[in-house]
Short mmCIF file of C-alpha atoms in Angstrom, two decimals:
data_model
loop_
_atom_site.label_atom_id
_atom_site.label_comp_id
_atom_site.label_asym_id
_atom_site.label_seq_id
_atom_site.Cartn_x
_atom_site.Cartn_y
_atom_site.Cartn_z
CA UNK H 1 -35.02 51.91 12.61
CA UNK H 2 -37.42 51.30 15.48
CA UNK H 3 -36.01 49.66 18.62
CA UNK H 4 -39.34 48.38 19.86
CA UNK H 5 -39.83 44.62 20.33
CA UNK H 6 -41.75 42.32 17.95
CA UNK H 7 -45.51 42.89 17.76
CA UNK H 8 -47.85 40.01 18.64
CA UNK H 9 -50.15 39.06 15.78
CA UNK H 10 -53.59 37.99 16.96
CA UNK H 11 -55.52 35.80 14.49
CA UNK H 12 -59.22 35.51 15.25
CA UNK H 13 -60.58 31.94 15.14
CA UNK H 14 -63.82 31.80 13.13
CA UNK H 15 -64.31 28.10 13.67
CA UNK H 16 -67.71 27.53 15.41
CA UNK H 17 -67.16 27.27 19.13
CA UNK H 18 -63.41 27.34 18.39
CA UNK H 19 -63.56 23.67 17.51
CA UNK H 20 -65.08 22.61 20.83
CA UNK H 21 -67.93 20.11 21.15
CA UNK H 22 -71.57 21.21 20.79
CA UNK H 23 -73.44 20.43 23.98
CA UNK H 24 -76.99 21.63 23.35
CA UNK H 25 -79.03 22.96 20.46
CA UNK H 26 -82.46 24.38 19.66
CA UNK H 27 -84.30 25.05 16.39
CA UNK H 28 -86.62 27.79 15.17
CA UNK H 29 -90.23 26.98 14.34
CA UNK H 30 -89.83 26.90 10.60
CA UNK H 31 -86.36 25.30 10.71
CA UNK H 32 -84.69 28.38 9.29
CA UNK H 33 -82.32 28.93 12.22
CA UNK H 34 -80.43 26.80 14.76
CA UNK H 35 -78.76 27.93 18.02
CA UNK H 36 -76.02 25.84 19.55
CA UNK H 37 -74.25 25.98 22.92
CA UNK H 38 -70.82 24.60 23.79
CA UNK H 39 -70.20 23.99 27.44
CA UNK H 40 -66.46 23.49 26.81
CA UNK H 41 -66.09 26.78 24.97
CA UNK H 42 -68.93 28.59 26.84
CA UNK H 43 -70.18 30.14 23.62
CA UNK H 44 -73.36 30.41 21.49
CA UNK H 45 -73.47 30.07 17.69
CA UNK H 46 -76.37 30.81 15.35
CA UNK H 47 -76.65 28.80 12.16
CA UNK H 48 -78.81 29.54 9.10
CA UNK H 49 -80.55 26.76 7.12
CA UNK H 50 -81.06 27.26 3.36
CA UNK H 51 -82.56 25.29 0.48
CA UNK H 52 -80.77 25.14 -2.89
CA UNK H 53 -82.35 24.62 -6.26
CA UNK H 54 -82.02 20.84 -5.97
CA UNK H 55 -83.94 20.87 -2.63
CA UNK H 56 -80.71 20.02 -0.78
CA UNK H 57 -80.27 21.61 2.65
CA UNK H 58 -77.18 23.49 3.69
CA UNK H 59 -76.24 24.96 7.04
CA UNK H 60 -73.64 27.57 7.99
CA UNK H 61 -72.75 29.63 11.05
CA UNK H 62 -73.59 33.32 10.77
CA UNK H 63 -73.75 34.69 14.41
CA UNK H 64 -71.99 34.03 17.66
CA UNK H 65 -71.76 35.10 21.29
CA UNK H 66 -68.49 34.46 23.16
CA UNK H 67 -68.05 33.95 26.90
CA UNK H 68 -67.72 37.65 27.68
CA UNK H 69 -70.86 38.45 25.66
CA UNK H 70 -72.90 35.93 27.61
CA UNK H 71 -71.60 36.98 31.02
CA UNK H 72 -72.45 40.57 30.22
CA UNK H 73 -75.95 39.78 28.89
CA UNK H 74 -76.82 37.48 31.78
CA UNK H 75 -75.02 39.52 34.42
CA UNK H 76 -73.25 36.49 35.86
CA UNK H 77 -69.86 34.78 35.86
CA UNK H 78 -71.47 31.31 36.04
CA UNK H 79 -72.55 29.81 32.74
CA UNK H 80 -72.78 26.15 33.71
CA UNK H 81 -76.41 25.79 34.71
CA UNK H 82 -78.60 26.90 31.84
CA UNK H 83 -80.42 25.38 28.88
CA UNK H 84 -81.55 26.56 25.48
CA UNK H 85 -85.35 26.69 25.49
CA UNK H 86 -86.66 27.98 22.14
CA UNK H 87 -85.40 29.87 19.05
CA UNK H 88 -87.19 32.08 16.49
CA UNK H 89 -86.68 32.65 12.76
CA UNK H 90 -85.80 36.30 13.58
CA UNK H 91 -82.61 35.07 15.26
CA UNK H 92 -83.66 35.35 18.89
CA UNK H 93 -83.43 32.58 21.48
CA UNK H 94 -84.55 31.87 25.04
CA UNK H 95 -82.22 30.79 27.82
CA UNK H 96 -83.38 29.15 31.07
CA UNK H 97 -81.05 29.28 34.06
CA UNK H 98 -82.10 26.19 36.05
CA UNK H 99 -80.52 27.08 39.35
CA UNK H 100 -81.97 30.62 39.48
CA UNK H 101 -85.28 29.78 37.66
CA UNK H 102 -84.45 32.80 35.51
CA UNK H 103 -85.15 33.23 31.80
CA UNK H 104 -83.63 35.61 29.19
CA UNK H 105 -84.67 36.48 25.65
CA UNK H 106 -81.51 37.15 23.64
CA UNK H 107 -81.21 38.82 20.22
CA UNK H 108 -78.04 37.34 18.78
CA UNK H 109 -77.76 39.77 15.82
CA UNK H 110 -77.22 42.84 17.98
CA UNK H 111 -76.06 41.03 21.13
CA UNK H 112 -78.84 42.41 23.30
CA UNK H 113 -81.17 41.09 26.01
CA UNK H 114 -84.84 41.81 25.45
CA UNK H 115 -86.56 43.33 28.46
CA UNK H 116 -90.17 42.27 29.12
CA UNK H 117 -91.46 45.25 31.09
CA UNK H 118 -94.74 43.94 32.53
CA UNK H 119 -95.97 43.36 36.04
CA UNK H 120 -95.27 39.82 37.21
CA UNK H 121 -92.26 39.27 34.88
CA UNK H 122 -89.90 42.09 35.82
CA UNK H 123 -87.71 39.71 37.81
CA UNK H 124 -87.58 37.29 34.80
CA UNK H 125 -88.33 34.33 37.05
CA UNK H 126 -90.09 31.24 35.73
CA UNK H 127 -90.63 27.85 37.35
CA UNK H 128 -88.82 25.35 35.17
CA UNK H 129 -91.49 22.68 35.73
CA UNK H 130 -94.78 24.59 36.05
CA UNK H 131 -94.31 27.55 33.74
CA UNK H 132 -93.56 27.84 30.03
CA UNK H 133 -92.30 30.38 27.44
CA UNK H 134 -92.39 29.97 23.63
CA UNK H 135 -92.19 31.76 20.33
CA UNK H 136 -95.41 31.42 18.26
CA UNK H 137 -95.89 30.79 14.56
CA UNK H 138 -97.39 34.28 14.08
CA UNK H 139 -94.16 35.90 15.42
CA UNK H 140 -95.47 36.60 18.93
CA UNK H 141 -93.95 35.51 22.23
CA UNK H 142 -96.10 33.70 24.83
CA UNK H 143 -95.45 33.13 28.53
CA UNK H 144 -97.55 31.16 31.01
CA UNK H 145 -96.67 31.81 34.67
CA UNK H 146 -98.32 30.14 37.66
CA UNK H 147 -97.32 31.30 41.15
CA UNK H 148 -97.77 33.95 42.32
CA UNK H 149 -99.45 35.86 39.43
CA UNK H 150 -101.22 33.00 37.59
CA UNK H 151 -101.29 34.78 34.24
CA UNK H 152 -100.52 34.17 30.55
CA UNK H 153 -98.93 36.95 28.49
CA UNK H 154 -98.75 37.59 24.74
CA UNK H 155 -96.01 39.87 23.42
CA UNK H 156 -95.61 41.37 19.95
CA UNK H 157 -92.53 42.98 18.41
CA UNK H 158 -92.99 46.74 17.85
CA UNK H 159 -90.41 49.23 16.59
CA UNK H 160 -89.42 52.13 18.91
CA UNK H 161 -86.65 54.60 17.99
CA UNK H 162 -85.46 52.30 15.23
CA UNK H 163 -85.27 49.18 17.50
CA UNK H 164 -87.64 46.28 17.93
CA UNK H 165 -88.94 45.66 21.41
CA UNK H 166 -91.35 43.10 22.85
CA UNK H 167 -94.58 44.79 23.98
CA UNK H 168 -97.34 43.04 25.93
CA UNK H 169 -100.61 43.15 23.98
CA UNK H 170 -102.61 40.64 26.03
CA UNK H 171 -102.65 39.44 29.64
CA UNK H 172 -104.90 36.54 30.51
CA UNK H 173 -105.78 35.47 34.04
CA UNK H 174 -105.22 31.80 34.80
CA UNK H 175 -106.90 29.64 37.47
CA UNK H 176 -105.48 30.22 40.93
CA UNK H 177 -104.58 27.32 43.17
CA UNK H 178 -105.88 27.55 46.73
CA UNK H 179 -105.21 24.09 48.12
CA UNK H 180 -101.66 23.54 49.40
CA UNK H 181 -100.91 20.35 47.46
CA UNK H 182 -102.76 21.22 44.28
CA UNK H 183 -100.82 22.54 41.35
CA UNK H 184 -100.69 22.43 37.55
CA UNK H 185 -98.22 22.51 34.73
CA UNK H 186 -98.32 24.70 31.61
CA UNK H 187 -97.18 23.89 28.14
CA UNK H 188 -97.41 26.31 25.17
CA UNK H 189 -97.63 25.00 21.62
CA UNK H 190 -96.31 26.99 18.65
CA UNK H 191 -99.86 27.61 17.32
CA UNK H 192 -100.80 29.47 20.46
CA UNK H 193 -102.45 26.52 22.31
CA UNK H 194 -101.91 26.50 26.08
CA UNK H 195 -102.19 23.07 27.77
CA UNK H 196 -102.89 23.23 31.51
CA UNK H 197 -102.24 19.92 33.16
CA UNK H 198 -103.95 19.74 36.57
CA UNK H 199 -102.65 17.44 39.29
CA UNK H 200 -106.08 17.24 41.00
CA UNK H 201 -108.19 16.16 39.29
CA UNK H 202 -106.14 14.46 36.63
CA UNK H 203 -107.42 16.65 33.73
CA UNK H 204 -105.73 18.48 30.86
CA UNK H 205 -107.35 21.69 29.60
CA UNK H 206 -106.64 23.05 26.10
CA UNK H 207 -106.95 26.83 25.76
CA UNK H 208 -106.43 29.05 22.72
CA UNK H 209 -104.38 32.03 23.82
CA UNK H 210 -105.32 33.99 20.70
CA UNK H 211 -109.09 33.65 20.99
CA UNK H 212 -109.09 33.10 24.80
CA UNK H 213 -111.44 30.16 24.41
CA UNK H 214 -111.42 26.73 26.06
CA UNK H 215 -111.13 24.33 23.11
CA UNK H 216 -111.06 20.92 24.76
CA UNK H 217 -110.68 18.99 27.98
CA UNK H 218 -108.92 15.60 28.15
CA UNK H 219 -109.72 13.20 30.98
CA UNK H 220 -107.07 10.47 31.25
CA UNK H 221 -107.71 7.15 32.93
CA UNK H 222 -108.28 7.85 36.62
CA UNK H 223 -105.97 4.94 37.49
CA UNK H 224 -103.02 6.70 35.88
CA UNK H 225 -100.77 8.64 38.25
CA UNK H 226 -100.80 12.40 37.62
CA UNK H 227 -96.99 12.71 37.73
CA UNK H 228 -96.64 16.16 36.14
CA UNK H 229 -92.85 16.22 36.32
CA UNK H 230 -92.32 13.07 34.21
CA UNK H 231 -95.41 12.93 31.96
CA UNK H 232 -94.92 14.17 28.38
CA UNK H 233 -97.26 16.01 25.97
CA UNK H 234 -96.71 16.45 22.26
CA UNK H 235 -99.02 17.80 19.49
CA UNK H 236 -98.67 17.07 15.81
CA UNK H 237 -97.96 19.76 13.23
CA UNK H 238 -101.62 19.78 12.01
CA UNK H 239 -102.83 20.33 15.64
CA UNK H 240 -105.20 17.36 15.28
CA UNK H 241 -103.53 14.83 17.59
CA UNK H 242 -102.24 15.07 21.13
CA UNK H 243 -99.95 12.36 22.51
CA UNK H 244 -99.42 11.96 26.26
CA UNK H 245 -97.03 9.63 28.05
CA UNK H 246 -97.95 8.73 31.66
CA UNK H 247 -95.47 7.16 34.04
CA UNK H 248 -96.34 3.85 35.60
CA UNK H 249 -96.29 3.83 39.40
CA UNK H 250 -93.45 1.31 39.84
CA UNK H 251 -91.30 3.11 37.29
CA UNK H 252 -90.99 0.20 34.90
CA UNK H 253 -92.64 1.82 31.91
CA UNK H 254 -95.08 4.22 30.39
CA UNK H 255 -98.74 4.29 29.31
CA UNK H 256 -99.25 6.32 26.10
CA UNK H 257 -102.56 7.85 24.98
CA UNK H 258 -103.17 9.55 21.66
CA UNK H 259 -106.19 11.90 21.63
CA UNK H 260 -108.11 13.65 18.90
CA UNK H 261 -108.12 17.38 19.50
CA UNK H 262 -111.48 17.64 17.75
CA UNK H 263 -113.40 15.26 19.96
CA UNK H 264 -111.22 14.89 23.02
CA UNK H 265 -111.49 11.10 22.77
CA UNK H 266 -108.51 8.81 22.84
CA UNK H 267 -107.96 7.04 19.51
CA UNK H 268 -105.04 4.86 20.58
CA UNK H 269 -103.47 3.73 23.83
CA UNK H 270 -100.89 1.24 24.86
CA UNK H 271 -98.93 0.35 28.00
CA UNK H 272 -95.19 -0.28 27.57
CA UNK H 273 -93.42 -1.93 30.47
CA UNK H 274 -90.56 -4.25 31.30
CA UNK H 275 -90.63 -5.74 34.79
CA UNK H 276 -87.05 -6.95 34.39
CA UNK H 277 -85.61 -3.48 33.86
CA UNK H 278 -86.44 -0.64 36.20
CA UNK H 279 -84.27 1.54 33.90
CA UNK H 280 -86.86 1.03 31.09
CA UNK H 281 -87.07 4.68 30.00
CA UNK H 282 -88.64 6.84 27.28
CA UNK H 283 -86.08 7.65 24.59
CA UNK H 284 -88.00 9.34 21.73
CA UNK H 285 -91.49 10.76 21.96
CA UNK H 286 -92.39 12.96 18.99
CA UNK H 287 -94.19 13.38 15.68
CA UNK H 288 -91.91 12.97 12.67
CA UNK H 289 -92.38 13.42 8.94
CA UNK H 290 -94.45 16.04 7.21
CA UNK H 291 -98.00 16.49 5.92
CA UNK H 292 -99.82 13.23 5.20
CA UNK H 293 -96.62 11.29 5.92
CA UNK H 294 -96.35 12.54 9.50
CA UNK H 295 -96.28 9.72 12.09
CA UNK H 296 -96.23 9.56 15.87
CA UNK H 297 -92.92 7.93 16.82
CA UNK H 298 -91.98 6.51 20.19
CA UNK H 299 -88.99 4.52 21.38
CA UNK H 300 -87.91 3.04 24.67
CA UNK H 301 -84.51 2.11 25.97
CA UNK H 302 -83.42 -0.44 28.49
CA UNK H 303 -80.08 -2.04 29.30
CA UNK H 304 -80.36 -4.40 26.34
CA UNK H 305 -81.82 -2.55 23.39
CA UNK H 306 -84.06 0.18 21.98
CA UNK H 307 -87.64 -0.67 21.08
CA UNK H 308 -89.51 1.52 18.61
CA UNK H 309 -93.23 1.92 17.86
CA UNK H 310 -95.01 3.92 15.18
CA UNK H 311 -98.68 4.92 15.20
CA UNK H 312 -100.40 3.13 12.29
CA UNK H 313 -102.64 5.73 10.54
CA UNK H 314 -104.86 3.01 9.08
CA UNK H 315 -105.77 1.31 12.33
CA UNK H 316 -104.75 3.97 14.87
CA UNK H 317 -102.79 1.42 16.83
CA UNK H 318 -99.32 1.75 18.31
CA UNK H 319 -97.66 -1.11 16.46
CA UNK H 320 -94.14 -2.28 17.04
CA UNK H 321 -92.13 -1.36 13.95
CA UNK H 322 -92.63 -4.26 11.51
CA UNK H 323 -89.27 -3.54 9.96
CA UNK H 324 -86.33 -3.54 12.40
CA UNK H 325 -84.36 -1.45 9.98
CA UNK H 326 -86.75 1.51 10.07
CA UNK H 327 -84.62 4.49 11.09
CA UNK H 328 -82.01 2.04 12.40
CA UNK H 329 -79.23 4.03 10.78
CA UNK H 330 -80.52 7.19 12.50
CA UNK H 331 -81.44 6.03 15.98
CA UNK H 332 -78.16 4.29 16.71
CA UNK H 333 -76.11 7.48 16.04
CA UNK H 334 -75.97 11.07 17.24
CA UNK H 335 -78.99 12.19 15.23
CA UNK H 336 -82.12 14.14 16.12
CA UNK H 337 -85.31 13.98 13.99
CA UNK H 338 -87.56 17.05 14.00
CA UNK H 339 -90.57 16.92 11.67
CA UNK H 340 -89.03 16.21 8.24
CA UNK H 341 -85.46 17.04 9.23
CA UNK H 342 -82.58 14.79 10.37
CA UNK H 343 -79.89 16.70 12.19
CA UNK H 344 -76.49 15.19 12.86
CA UNK H 345 -73.91 16.63 15.26
CA UNK H 346 -70.27 15.66 14.86
CA UNK H 347 -68.33 17.46 17.62
CA UNK H 348 -68.68 21.06 16.50
CA UNK H 349 -70.18 20.53 13.01
CA UNK H 350 -73.84 20.32 12.04
CA UNK H 351 -75.39 18.63 9.04
CA UNK H 352 -79.03 18.38 8.05
CA UNK H 353 -81.05 16.16 5.68
CA UNK H 354 -84.66 15.42 4.95
CA UNK H 355 -86.39 12.46 6.52
CA UNK H 356 -88.58 12.13 3.44
CA UNK H 357 -85.46 11.31 1.42
CA UNK H 358 -84.33 8.55 3.81
CA UNK H 359 -84.68 5.20 1.92
CA UNK H 360 -85.66 3.11 4.97
CA UNK H 361 -88.37 5.62 5.92
CA UNK H 362 -89.72 5.79 2.36
CA UNK H 363 -89.81 1.97 2.15
CA UNK H 364 -91.68 1.79 5.43
CA UNK H 365 -94.34 4.25 4.31
CA UNK H 366 -94.78 2.68 0.89
CA UNK H 367 -95.04 -0.93 1.91
CA UNK H 368 -95.35 -1.87 5.61
CA UNK H 369 -98.20 0.44 6.54
CA UNK H 370 -100.34 -0.63 3.61
CA UNK H 371 -101.06 -3.99 5.20
CA UNK H 372 -103.67 -4.23 7.94
CA UNK H 373 -103.98 -7.84 9.18
CA UNK H 374 -104.08 -9.96 6.05
CA UNK H 375 -105.99 -7.40 3.92
CA UNK H 376 -104.33 -4.98 1.53
CA UNK H 377 -105.53 -1.40 1.53
CA UNK H 378 -104.67 1.44 -0.80
CA UNK H 379 -105.49 4.45 1.37
CA UNK H 380 -105.42 6.92 -1.55
CA UNK H 381 -108.03 4.90 -3.47
CA UNK H 382 -110.24 4.63 -0.35
CA UNK H 383 -110.10 8.37 0.32
CA UNK H 384 -110.95 9.15 -3.29
CA UNK H 385 -113.87 6.71 -3.26
CA UNK H 386 -115.30 8.26 -0.10
CA UNK H 387 -114.88 11.75 -1.47
CA UNK H 388 -116.57 10.80 -4.76
CA UNK H 389 -119.48 9.28 -2.84
CA UNK H 390 -119.91 12.44 -0.74
CA UNK H 391 -119.78 14.64 -3.82
CA UNK H 392 -122.46 12.54 -5.55
CA UNK H 393 -124.75 12.79 -2.54
CA UNK H 394 -124.30 16.56 -2.42
CA UNK H 395 -125.18 16.87 -6.07
CA UNK H 396 -128.25 14.61 -5.70
CA UNK H 397 -126.86 12.24 -8.29
CA UNK H 398 -127.79 9.27 -6.18
CA UNK H 399 -131.47 10.25 -5.96
CA UNK H 400 -131.77 11.00 -9.67
CA UNK H 401 -129.89 7.88 -10.75
CA UNK H 402 -131.48 5.30 -8.45
CA UNK H 403 -135.14 6.47 -8.16
CA UNK H 404 -137.82 6.09 -10.82
CA UNK H 405 -141.65 6.29 -10.83
CA UNK H 406 -141.92 3.53 -13.45
CA UNK H 407 -142.71 0.15 -11.83
CA UNK H 408 -140.76 -2.87 -12.76
CA UNK H 409 -141.82 -6.56 -12.71
CA UNK H 410 -139.46 -9.31 -11.65
CA UNK H 411 -140.11 -12.99 -12.55
CA UNK H 412 -140.34 -15.45 -9.70
CA UNK H 413 -142.12 -18.44 -8.18
CA UNK H 414 -144.51 -18.19 -5.22
CA UNK H 415 -143.73 -20.30 -2.13
CA UNK H 416 -145.78 -21.02 1.00
CA UNK H 417 -143.98 -21.15 4.34
CA UNK H 418 -145.46 -23.21 7.25
CA UNK H 419 -144.09 -22.37 10.70
CA UNK H 420 -144.75 -24.77 13.57
CA UNK H 421 -143.98 -24.36 17.30
CA UNK H 422 -142.97 -27.34 19.40
CA UNK H 423 -143.22 -27.18 23.18
CA UNK H 424 -141.66 -29.50 25.71
CA UNK H 425 -142.27 -29.72 29.47
CA UNK H 426 -139.42 -27.24 30.20
CA UNK H 427 -140.85 -24.56 27.89
CA UNK H 428 -144.30 -24.93 29.43
CA UNK H 429 -142.84 -24.16 32.85
CA UNK H 430 -141.08 -21.05 31.51
CA UNK H 431 -144.31 -19.72 29.95
#
């Protein structure tokens, strides 16, 4: 019989974040993967999103990084000051360390840090306000870096010795700033669009990183302050609309412009302010929904309540929500709406549903938006009528149906019109 003492049985806890609260989260472009961070547990968890046969969404944890994993990957003992920036469908995510201005691309499946071996990025330093980094829809990785290199980089994943690595395939020179107080801010969209927001002059340039072409320039109202740190830019999923929120000088509100990316012209604008509340702040600023049901959604919050506005697609006006119950059940709880997805966080659990299946949202789209003033419009019928008209013009049906060489006689009665001019003393002086 052995005389050794009792052995300690260690049971591994597979509960996400060991039951601790989720602090931050980020989603992949196609909503196939979610990465969460728990500050209390100092751990990362990767979740997969799947569709079943009934179109119901399910989510489950499949990968994780514990505290020791993160400290080793980031080469630090301090995990307090970082944020989750982006995630990809291939189960990689980007971390930004705010205090060090350092970024890291992490592959959660093999617990490795991706090294970007290119001049200007070897120290992995990015300015949190001026620079940007993002995964693209085509699977590439894009980085825009201002000082001191002023370059944009495009990376592709290539396989070397059985392992995938990010390899730089394009490097694009950006405009250099020479004046001391001039600067600009970069924002990369998932389709490869780079927005460069200049402080002086107050101009936003839209570049295509794939084709390297300048696509559009937006010139906001010159009276608007070019506050690059607090202004917001969002593009819709079809890449046809660009929404920008400008801060008002006294801090009591925002001015919102919605631009067409095809013409560069603003199609809607509105100033939201509340002189009584200096804490009047932007709460939600995003495009929600999918396809033809996508809408620009904006909400503000002060000490008393939240105020929501939705861009009316019929009039292109930012109308206050006509139904106070629109998304009321979502906005008053710990939910986040991304495109057609509603994500709820309950401590350390995630759940996901479709916005298109939300009854309040469906009622709003089906009824409220169909009224413009006192006139009823059926947008589908109007679109079909316009399309039919264009098709008939293309096929020359109008010319063949309405034109004929045969003269026609119409019965009528002849009338003679007599026109007289009367002049007074005042009209004589004028002539």
